[in-house]
Amino acid sequence: MMARLVRAAQDPIGPLAPTRITLTVDGEPVEGVLGQTLAGVMLSADTVAWRSTSFRDKPRGAFCGIGVCFDCLVVVNGQRDVRACQRRAAPGDVVEFHRDMPLSTPEERP
Amino acid sequence: MTEVLVIGSGPAGLAAACAARALGRRVVLLDASDYVGGQYWRHLPPERPARREAVLHHGWSRFQAMSQALERDPLCEIVTSAHVWAIDAGRVHVMVGEADGAGREARTYAAAAVVFATGAFDRALPIPGWDLPGVFTAGGAQALAKGERVAVGQRVVVAGSGPFLLPVASSLVQAGSTVVGVYEASHLAHLARQWTARPWQLLATPAKLLELAHYASVHVKNRIPYATGRAVTAIHGGQRVESVTISAIDETWRPIPGGDVVVAADAVCLGHGFTPRVELPIAAGCRLDARRFVQVDEHQRTSVAAFYAAGEITGIGGVDLSLSEGTIAGHMAAGGHLEDRALRDARARRDALRSFAERLERAHRIGENWTDWLSDETIVCRCEEVSVGRLRSVAETSRSSGLRSLKLQSRAGLGACQGRMCGRSVETILAAAAPGGHLIDESTTDRRPIATPIRLAELAFGNDKSVEK
């Protein structure tokens, strides 16, 4: 496990018991903690990529973590283009990955 | 009537709101996040309580005192999840609701005075492989550690330039990551020259020196290697980060042949300084200074009457400078006088800390030959996936020296982030490739009349009920 949630027992801040929630991420049930963002839930499960780029079909996930870069876009409950690092996870959220059909690369354009 | 509108609730914005309230003005404090504190005091939401969250922060008691005083105060309205998307003719247009939501509440504020405290975000220079999952900005990794308790990786490389890399490494260690090393691009001799010049100036800023000493002690205690004159010049991996190339670089940041080492890592944090969030001040007509920060005078006034600015948008200087500037901006926006007793302390601190900030800027400025680590295939604009080779060939074949035309042809900087991530790097690369070696138009990538993307339906079926007042 590489990206992960800090284990409560080892966390110097002494977290109190969290409220568990369940989401559907890319068709699979994923457990999260109430108060996490969608990016937080996915990174806690070591999911680091949740979007394919439009031109080169490359994997992307969180980059700036503060809502500036728009790399972490997901589809939430049918709504496209939501920054996963800015949206708090709600119980039952259905998160789908942005997978655009590869178009031409800028290099291939006339 | 809103008397003072403060945009941004980090240290500068909170201090501005408190100062304006101290003079009895009605204050509205806006922030795009769902909690106040900004990036510096980014914290866990109330759904995730902890016994000792203060250990992750500096000045936590100051934050709590300011934010709680404002929350209790009936004449201060704090509006979180407030996305300011435009300013025109002095009116501030806001969508209030979930980030990237639909059908949010539209509001317009026309305040007697506005304080911009919109802060800054990390600049990450393009590097081959910087678009791989597992690469984060340094501030992003810290935000995830402080605001989510997420460790972005097990073996993490931190690279870039500036003292901010130290607290980022500290946050990673507190989240249980192993920091493989902190690689500072500036050379030790250069840093020493800047830091030891005029040492008496440093005596005026003991808090800053103590903060640096604290981070240095965290480094020693956790045996985090710290190297200068080194840069991450390539990031490798298939579907995510697997290793990085660390190069010895000269004082201009040009990689030195034979100076490469490849180390295994599963995450990389990049921070080559900061980019101020200046689109709202620009939209309001405020002038920028030569370094492209918002120009302010002694009163923290911008070049436009009734608009003030404080914090990192006026120059990168850290939390204490932001608090001092915020106090002065809020006081002046509320109709106070510069000579008032209430500002004596803040003015003295601001002036001492500004010279500290200038010292930082000289010590950690970006070396002009960083572009030597790029290859033609390196992605510069992450959104539109425009490569270095594409940018250079557009500049060469079009023979254009106009930024706007080059952007439209290459599509660099036209994607979802509106050029926030790549804009200044795109300008550098295009300028070098353009005829004459520079761009001719006055335009920069900082100009964004629509400050944040909003859904067309929200514009078309707007429900703006609150044209003030």
PDB file of C-alpha atoms in Angstrom, chain B residues 213-348:
ATOM      1  CA  ALA B 213      14.961  26.066  13.229  1.00  0.00           C
ATOM      2  CA  HIS B 214      11.982  23.895  14.186  1.00  0.00           C
ATOM      3  CA  TYR B 215      11.739  22.388  10.688  1.00  0.00           C
ATOM      4  CA  ALA B 216      15.504  21.875  10.603  1.00  0.00           C
ATOM      5  CA  SER B 217      15.250  19.937  13.883  1.00  0.00           C
ATOM      6  CA  VAL B 218      12.465  17.736  12.455  1.00  0.00           C
ATOM      7  CA  HIS B 219      14.801  16.974   9.572  1.00  0.00           C
ATOM      8  CA  VAL B 220      17.685  16.039  11.833  1.00  0.00           C
ATOM      9  CA  LYS B 221      15.465  13.932  14.106  1.00  0.00           C
ATOM     10  CA  ASN B 222      13.983  11.991  11.195  1.00  0.00           C
ATOM     11  CA  ARG B 223      17.283  11.819   9.286  1.00  0.00           C
ATOM     12  CA  ILE B 224      15.762  13.325   6.175  1.00  0.00           C
ATOM     13  CA  PRO B 225      18.542  13.874   3.633  1.00  0.00           C
ATOM     14  CA  TYR B 226      18.668  17.481   2.424  1.00  0.00           C
ATOM     15  CA  ALA B 227      20.727  18.296  -0.656  1.00  0.00           C
ATOM     16  CA  THR B 228      21.267  21.594  -2.464  1.00  0.00           C
ATOM     17  CA  GLY B 229      22.121  22.138  -6.126  1.00  0.00           C
ATOM     18  CA  ARG B 230      19.969  19.121  -6.981  1.00  0.00           C
ATOM     19  CA  ALA B 231      16.754  18.849  -8.989  1.00  0.00           C
ATOM     20  CA  VAL B 232      14.354  16.137 -10.052  1.00  0.00           C
ATOM     21  CA  THR B 233      14.817  16.249 -13.839  1.00  0.00           C
ATOM     22  CA  ALA B 234      12.796  13.187 -14.883  1.00  0.00           C
ATOM     23  CA  ILE B 235      10.058  11.060 -13.334  1.00  0.00           C
ATOM     24  CA  HIS B 236       9.658   7.455 -14.458  1.00  0.00           C
ATOM     25  CA  GLY B 237       6.876   4.881 -14.349  1.00  0.00           C
ATOM     26  CA  GLY B 238       4.217   3.115 -16.394  1.00  0.00           C
ATOM     27  CA  GLN B 239       0.854   3.826 -14.792  1.00  0.00           C
ATOM     28  CA  ARG B 240       2.293   5.654 -11.750  1.00  0.00           C
ATOM     29  CA  VAL B 241       5.545   6.927 -10.288  1.00  0.00           C
ATOM     30  CA  GLU B 242       8.209   4.259  -9.842  1.00  0.00           C
ATOM     31  CA  SER B 243      11.465   6.231  -9.742  1.00  0.00           C
ATOM     32  CA  VAL B 244      12.947   9.659 -10.308  1.00  0.00           C
ATOM     33  CA  THR B 245      16.162  11.027 -11.763  1.00  0.00           C
ATOM     34  CA  ILE B 246      17.923  13.472  -9.485  1.00  0.00           C
ATOM     35  CA  SER B 247      20.496  15.623 -11.246  1.00  0.00           C
ATOM     36  CA  ALA B 248      23.257  17.871 -10.062  1.00  0.00           C
ATOM     37  CA  ILE B 249      22.518  21.294 -11.576  1.00  0.00           C
ATOM     38  CA  ASP B 250      24.604  24.436 -11.928  1.00  0.00           C
ATOM     39  CA  GLU B 251      23.648  27.844 -10.512  1.00  0.00           C
ATOM     40  CA  THR B 252      21.430  28.472 -13.549  1.00  0.00           C
ATOM     41  CA  TRP B 253      19.672  25.109 -12.930  1.00  0.00           C
ATOM     42  CA  ARG B 254      21.243  23.505 -16.013  1.00  0.00           C
ATOM     43  CA  PRO B 255      21.811  19.782 -15.390  1.00  0.00           C
ATOM     44  CA  ILE B 256      25.521  18.935 -15.103  1.00  0.00           C
ATOM     45  CA  PRO B 257      26.457  15.981 -17.363  1.00  0.00           C
ATOM     46  CA  GLY B 258      27.292  12.864 -15.388  1.00  0.00           C
ATOM     47  CA  GLY B 259      25.511  14.141 -12.298  1.00  0.00           C
ATOM     48  CA  ASP B 260      22.393  11.930 -12.444  1.00  0.00           C
ATOM     49  CA  VAL B 261      21.195   9.395  -9.901  1.00  0.00           C
ATOM     50  CA  VAL B 262      17.993   7.334 -10.214  1.00  0.00           C
ATOM     51  CA  VAL B 263      16.170   6.585  -6.962  1.00  0.00           C
ATOM     52  CA  ALA B 264      13.081   4.471  -6.338  1.00  0.00           C
ATOM     53  CA  ALA B 265      10.026   6.392  -5.106  1.00  0.00           C
ATOM     54  CA  ASP B 266       6.253   6.045  -5.292  1.00  0.00           C
ATOM     55  CA  ALA B 267       5.431   9.732  -4.936  1.00  0.00           C
ATOM     56  CA  VAL B 268       7.060  13.029  -5.857  1.00  0.00           C
ATOM     57  CA  CYS B 269       6.216  16.452  -4.430  1.00  0.00           C
ATOM     58  CA  LEU B 270       7.236  19.472  -6.512  1.00  0.00           C
ATOM     59  CA  GLY B 271       7.383  23.097  -5.397  1.00  0.00           C
ATOM     60  CA  HIS B 272       9.337  25.626  -7.437  1.00  0.00           C
ATOM     61  CA  GLY B 273       7.977  28.672  -5.651  1.00  0.00           C
ATOM     62  CA  PHE B 274       4.440  30.024  -5.833  1.00  0.00           C
ATOM     63  CA  THR B 275       2.015  31.629  -8.255  1.00  0.00           C
ATOM     64  CA  PRO B 276      -0.223  34.316  -6.724  1.00  0.00           C
ATOM     65  CA  ARG B 277      -3.978  34.097  -7.426  1.00  0.00           C
ATOM     66  CA  VAL B 278      -4.295  37.465  -9.105  1.00  0.00           C
ATOM     67  CA  GLU B 279      -7.172  36.983 -11.549  1.00  0.00           C
ATOM     68  CA  LEU B 280      -9.736  38.759  -9.365  1.00  0.00           C
ATOM     69  CA  PRO B 281      -7.534  41.813  -8.697  1.00  0.00           C
ATOM     70  CA  ILE B 282      -6.748  41.933 -12.441  1.00  0.00           C
ATOM     71  CA  ALA B 283     -10.474  41.772 -13.237  1.00  0.00           C
ATOM     72  CA  ALA B 284     -11.022  44.664 -10.844  1.00  0.00           C
ATOM     73  CA  GLY B 285      -8.392  46.655 -12.744  1.00  0.00           C
ATOM     74  CA  CYS B 286      -5.648  46.500 -10.096  1.00  0.00           C
ATOM     75  CA  ARG B 287      -2.088  46.970 -11.320  1.00  0.00           C
ATOM     76  CA  LEU B 288       0.517  44.278 -10.812  1.00  0.00           C
ATOM     77  CA  ASP B 289       4.115  45.097  -9.934  1.00  0.00           C
ATOM     78  CA  ALA B 290       7.178  44.079 -11.942  1.00  0.00           C
ATOM     79  CA  ARG B 291       7.220  40.669 -10.204  1.00  0.00           C
ATOM     80  CA  ARG B 292       3.548  40.147 -11.122  1.00  0.00           C
ATOM     81  CA  PHE B 293       2.182  40.403  -7.624  1.00  0.00           C
ATOM     82  CA  VAL B 294      -0.602  42.860  -6.781  1.00  0.00           C
ATOM     83  CA  GLN B 295       0.909  46.295  -6.334  1.00  0.00           C
ATOM     84  CA  VAL B 296       0.025  47.860  -2.985  1.00  0.00           C
ATOM     85  CA  ASP B 297       1.095  50.982  -1.137  1.00  0.00           C
ATOM     86  CA  GLU B 298       1.790  51.463   2.573  1.00  0.00           C
ATOM     87  CA  HIS B 299      -1.950  51.338   3.250  1.00  0.00           C
ATOM     88  CA  GLN B 300      -2.262  47.968   1.414  1.00  0.00           C
ATOM     89  CA  ARG B 301      -4.295  49.882  -1.172  1.00  0.00           C
ATOM     90  CA  THR B 302      -4.233  48.606  -4.733  1.00  0.00           C
ATOM     91  CA  SER B 303      -4.179  50.987  -7.697  1.00  0.00           C
ATOM     92  CA  VAL B 304      -8.020  50.971  -7.723  1.00  0.00           C
ATOM     93  CA  ALA B 305      -9.872  53.004  -5.105  1.00  0.00           C
ATOM     94  CA  ALA B 306     -11.615  50.932  -2.394  1.00  0.00           C
ATOM     95  CA  PHE B 307      -9.774  47.737  -3.324  1.00  0.00           C
ATOM     96  CA  TYR B 308      -7.113  46.483  -0.914  1.00  0.00           C
ATOM     97  CA  ALA B 309      -4.848  43.434  -1.038  1.00  0.00           C
ATOM     98  CA  ALA B 310      -2.989  41.438   1.605  1.00  0.00           C
ATOM     99  CA  GLY B 311      -1.015  38.243   1.978  1.00  0.00           C
ATOM    100  CA  GLU B 312       0.728  36.139  -0.633  1.00  0.00           C
ATOM    101  CA  ILE B 313      -0.892  37.928  -3.607  1.00  0.00           C
ATOM    102  CA  THR B 314       1.298  40.934  -2.771  1.00  0.00           C
ATOM    103  CA  GLY B 315       4.506  38.877  -2.432  1.00  0.00           C
ATOM    104  CA  ILE B 316       5.472  35.546  -0.897  1.00  0.00           C
ATOM    105  CA  GLY B 317       6.463  36.101   2.720  1.00  0.00           C
ATOM    106  CA  GLY B 318       4.808  33.548   4.971  1.00  0.00           C
ATOM    107  CA  VAL B 319       2.128  33.605   7.632  1.00  0.00           C
ATOM    108  CA  ASP B 320       3.378  36.416   9.874  1.00  0.00           C
ATOM    109  CA  LEU B 321       3.667  38.842   6.979  1.00  0.00           C
ATOM    110  CA  SER B 322       0.210  37.818   5.758  1.00  0.00           C
ATOM    111  CA  LEU B 323      -1.290  38.434   9.206  1.00  0.00           C
ATOM    112  CA  SER B 324       0.327  41.869   9.454  1.00  0.00           C
ATOM    113  CA  GLU B 325      -0.749  42.886   5.957  1.00  0.00           C
ATOM    114  CA  GLY B 326      -4.247  41.564   6.584  1.00  0.00           C
ATOM    115  CA  THR B 327      -4.557  43.602   9.775  1.00  0.00           C
ATOM    116  CA  ILE B 328      -3.471  46.768   7.990  1.00  0.00           C
ATOM    117  CA  ALA B 329      -5.679  46.122   4.927  1.00  0.00           C
ATOM    118  CA  GLY B 330      -8.768  45.414   7.045  1.00  0.00           C
ATOM    119  CA  HIS B 331      -8.195  48.461   9.219  1.00  0.00           C
ATOM    120  CA  MET B 332      -7.695  50.775   6.246  1.00  0.00           C
ATOM    121  CA  ALA B 333     -10.636  49.260   4.313  1.00  0.00           C
ATOM    122  CA  ALA B 334     -12.761  49.997   7.372  1.00  0.00           C
ATOM    123  CA  GLY B 335     -11.825  53.670   7.238  1.00  0.00           C
ATOM    124  CA  GLY B 336      -9.006  53.668   9.784  1.00  0.00           C
ATOM    125  CA  HIS B 337      -5.810  55.672   9.617  1.00  0.00           C
ATOM    126  CA  LEU B 338      -2.305  54.400   9.071  1.00  0.00           C
ATOM    127  CA  GLU B 339      -1.064  56.215  12.189  1.00  0.00           C
ATOM    128  CA  ASP B 340      -3.662  54.593  14.456  1.00  0.00           C
ATOM    129  CA  ARG B 341      -2.266  52.887  17.523  1.00  0.00           C
ATOM    130  CA  ALA B 342      -3.953  49.614  16.504  1.00  0.00           C
ATOM    131  CA  LEU B 343      -1.598  49.328  13.526  1.00  0.00           C
ATOM    132  CA  ARG B 344       1.688  50.141  15.227  1.00  0.00           C
ATOM    133  CA  ASP B 345       2.658  46.548  15.822  1.00  0.00           C
ATOM    134  CA  ALA B 346       1.428  45.240  12.461  1.00  0.00           C
ATOM    135  CA  ARG B 347       3.295  47.957  10.541  1.00  0.00           C
ATOM    136  CA  ALA B 348       6.589  47.304  12.303  1.00  0.00           C
TER     137      ALA B 348
END
